[in-house]
XYZ file of N, CA and C in Angstrom:
159
model
N -5.787 -78.745 30.285
C -7.913 -77.657 29.832
C -8.341 -79.208 28.996
N -9.616 -78.915 29.809
C -10.350 -79.502 28.688
C -11.494 -78.863 27.592
N -12.206 -78.911 27.111
C -12.709 -78.791 26.305
C -14.583 -78.861 27.376
N -15.225 -77.744 27.687
C -16.257 -77.365 28.489
C -17.227 -77.843 27.572
N -18.368 -77.539 28.840
C -19.589 -77.437 28.058
C -20.610 -76.228 28.832
N -21.079 -75.721 27.710
C -21.443 -74.453 28.905
C -22.946 -74.643 28.277
N -23.775 -73.295 29.179
C -25.102 -72.699 28.824
C -25.295 -71.968 28.756
N -25.789 -71.097 27.131
C -26.196 -69.750 26.693
C -27.478 -69.301 27.560
N -26.794 -67.848 28.369
C -27.775 -67.706 29.222
C -28.681 -66.621 28.088
N -28.452 -66.903 26.555
C -29.551 -65.992 25.878
C -31.124 -66.528 26.045
N -30.782 -68.173 24.535
C -31.198 -68.998 23.478
C -31.164 -70.353 25.373
N -30.335 -70.178 26.053
C -30.531 -71.983 26.281
C -29.432 -73.350 26.060
N -28.734 -72.361 24.259
C -28.066 -73.944 24.314
C -26.909 -73.881 24.488
N -26.964 -75.314 24.706
C -25.659 -76.239 25.105
C -24.529 -75.867 23.968
N -23.211 -75.487 24.646
C -22.164 -75.348 23.090
C -20.855 -75.340 24.753
N -19.801 -75.951 23.090
C -18.807 -76.193 22.981
C -18.493 -74.822 23.303
N -18.052 -74.802 24.268
C -16.212 -74.525 25.069
C -15.084 -74.713 25.049
N -14.193 -74.377 23.495
C -13.086 -75.823 23.361
C -11.642 -74.812 23.926
N -10.853 -76.551 24.157
C -9.579 -75.901 24.815
C -9.177 -74.926 24.159
N -9.575 -75.150 22.841
C -8.665 -73.781 21.843
C -8.840 -72.260 22.530
N -10.027 -72.079 23.133
C -10.893 -71.151 22.995
C -10.322 -70.423 23.466
N -10.008 -71.448 25.106
C -10.053 -71.242 26.320
C -8.594 -70.492 26.719
N -7.504 -71.272 25.702
C -6.027 -70.642 26.134
C -6.318 -68.837 25.167
N -7.024 -68.942 23.348
C -7.258 -68.087 23.196
C -7.647 -66.814 24.768
N -8.256 -67.085 25.064
C -9.113 -65.631 26.406
C -8.403 -65.775 27.163
N -7.565 -66.908 27.691
C -6.075 -66.241 28.672
C -5.293 -65.763 28.343
N -5.312 -65.997 26.995
C -3.819 -64.819 26.362
C -4.750 -63.243 26.197
N -5.045 -63.948 26.086
C -6.661 -62.361 25.639
C -6.886 -61.125 27.678
N -6.085 -61.511 28.929
C -6.578 -61.061 29.488
C -8.133 -61.822 30.825
N -8.821 -61.964 29.653
C -10.221 -62.902 30.071
C -10.726 -63.609 30.811
N -10.646 -63.023 31.977
C -10.967 -64.492 33.099
C -12.146 -64.988 33.027
N -13.997 -64.689 32.803
C -14.534 -65.752 32.468
C -14.600 -66.012 31.328
N -15.428 -66.741 31.286
C -16.254 -67.931 30.501
C -16.507 -67.030 29.197
N -17.685 -67.613 28.158
C -18.642 -66.761 27.197
C -19.949 -67.248 27.633
N -20.602 -66.436 28.019
C -22.516 -67.016 27.943
C -23.160 -66.644 27.382
N -22.518 -66.819 25.737
C -22.778 -66.624 24.283
C -23.162 -68.066 23.791
N -23.667 -67.938 22.933
C -23.161 -68.991 22.429
C -22.348 -68.382 20.970
N -21.925 -69.368 20.626
C -21.134 -68.921 18.705
C -22.752 -67.443 18.162
N -24.280 -68.504 17.589
C -24.227 -68.595 17.030
C -25.188 -66.671 17.330
N -25.015 -66.515 19.191
C -26.219 -65.817 20.233
C -24.838 -64.447 20.235
N -23.686 -65.196 20.440
C -22.775 -63.790 20.570
C -23.187 -63.318 18.832
N -22.739 -63.620 17.559
C -22.958 -63.254 16.377
C -24.865 -62.415 16.015
N -25.152 -62.822 16.524
C -26.715 -61.601 16.496
C -26.514 -60.602 16.898
N -26.351 -60.280 18.722
C -26.186 -59.778 19.638
C -25.107 -58.272 18.820
N -24.420 -58.937 17.784
C -22.959 -58.573 17.937
C -23.803 -57.099 16.933
N -24.438 -58.311 16.062
C -24.707 -57.178 14.501
C -26.216 -56.650 14.613
N -26.549 -56.726 15.986
C -27.986 -55.586 16.321
C -27.252 -54.781 16.781
N -26.151 -54.329 17.500
C -24.715 -53.448 18.038
C -24.378 -52.603 16.910
N -24.368 -53.430 16.003
C -24.374 -52.630 14.837
C -25.060 -52.465 14.370
N -26.116 -53.143 13.850
C -27.094 -51.683 13.628
C -27.861 -50.475 14.239
N -27.857 -50.539 15.106
C -28.354 -50.152 15.619
C -27.339 -48.837 16.259
N -26.338 -48.727 15.898
C -24.701 -47.902 15.741
C -25.077 -46.849 14.446
N -25.911 -47.298 13.186
C -25.712 -47.041 12.367
C -26.996 -45.955 11.478
């Protein structure tokens, strides 16, 4: 398994899906690769958290 370069579906930036992250996703049973870069994932998570308050 090698690092993969993916494109964020929100901002269009390239980000690396590392071998370690791929192993983590597999260990959790996730079949899909992440579609958002870490910054967009963080922003989305904070927006959801703020919406629930």
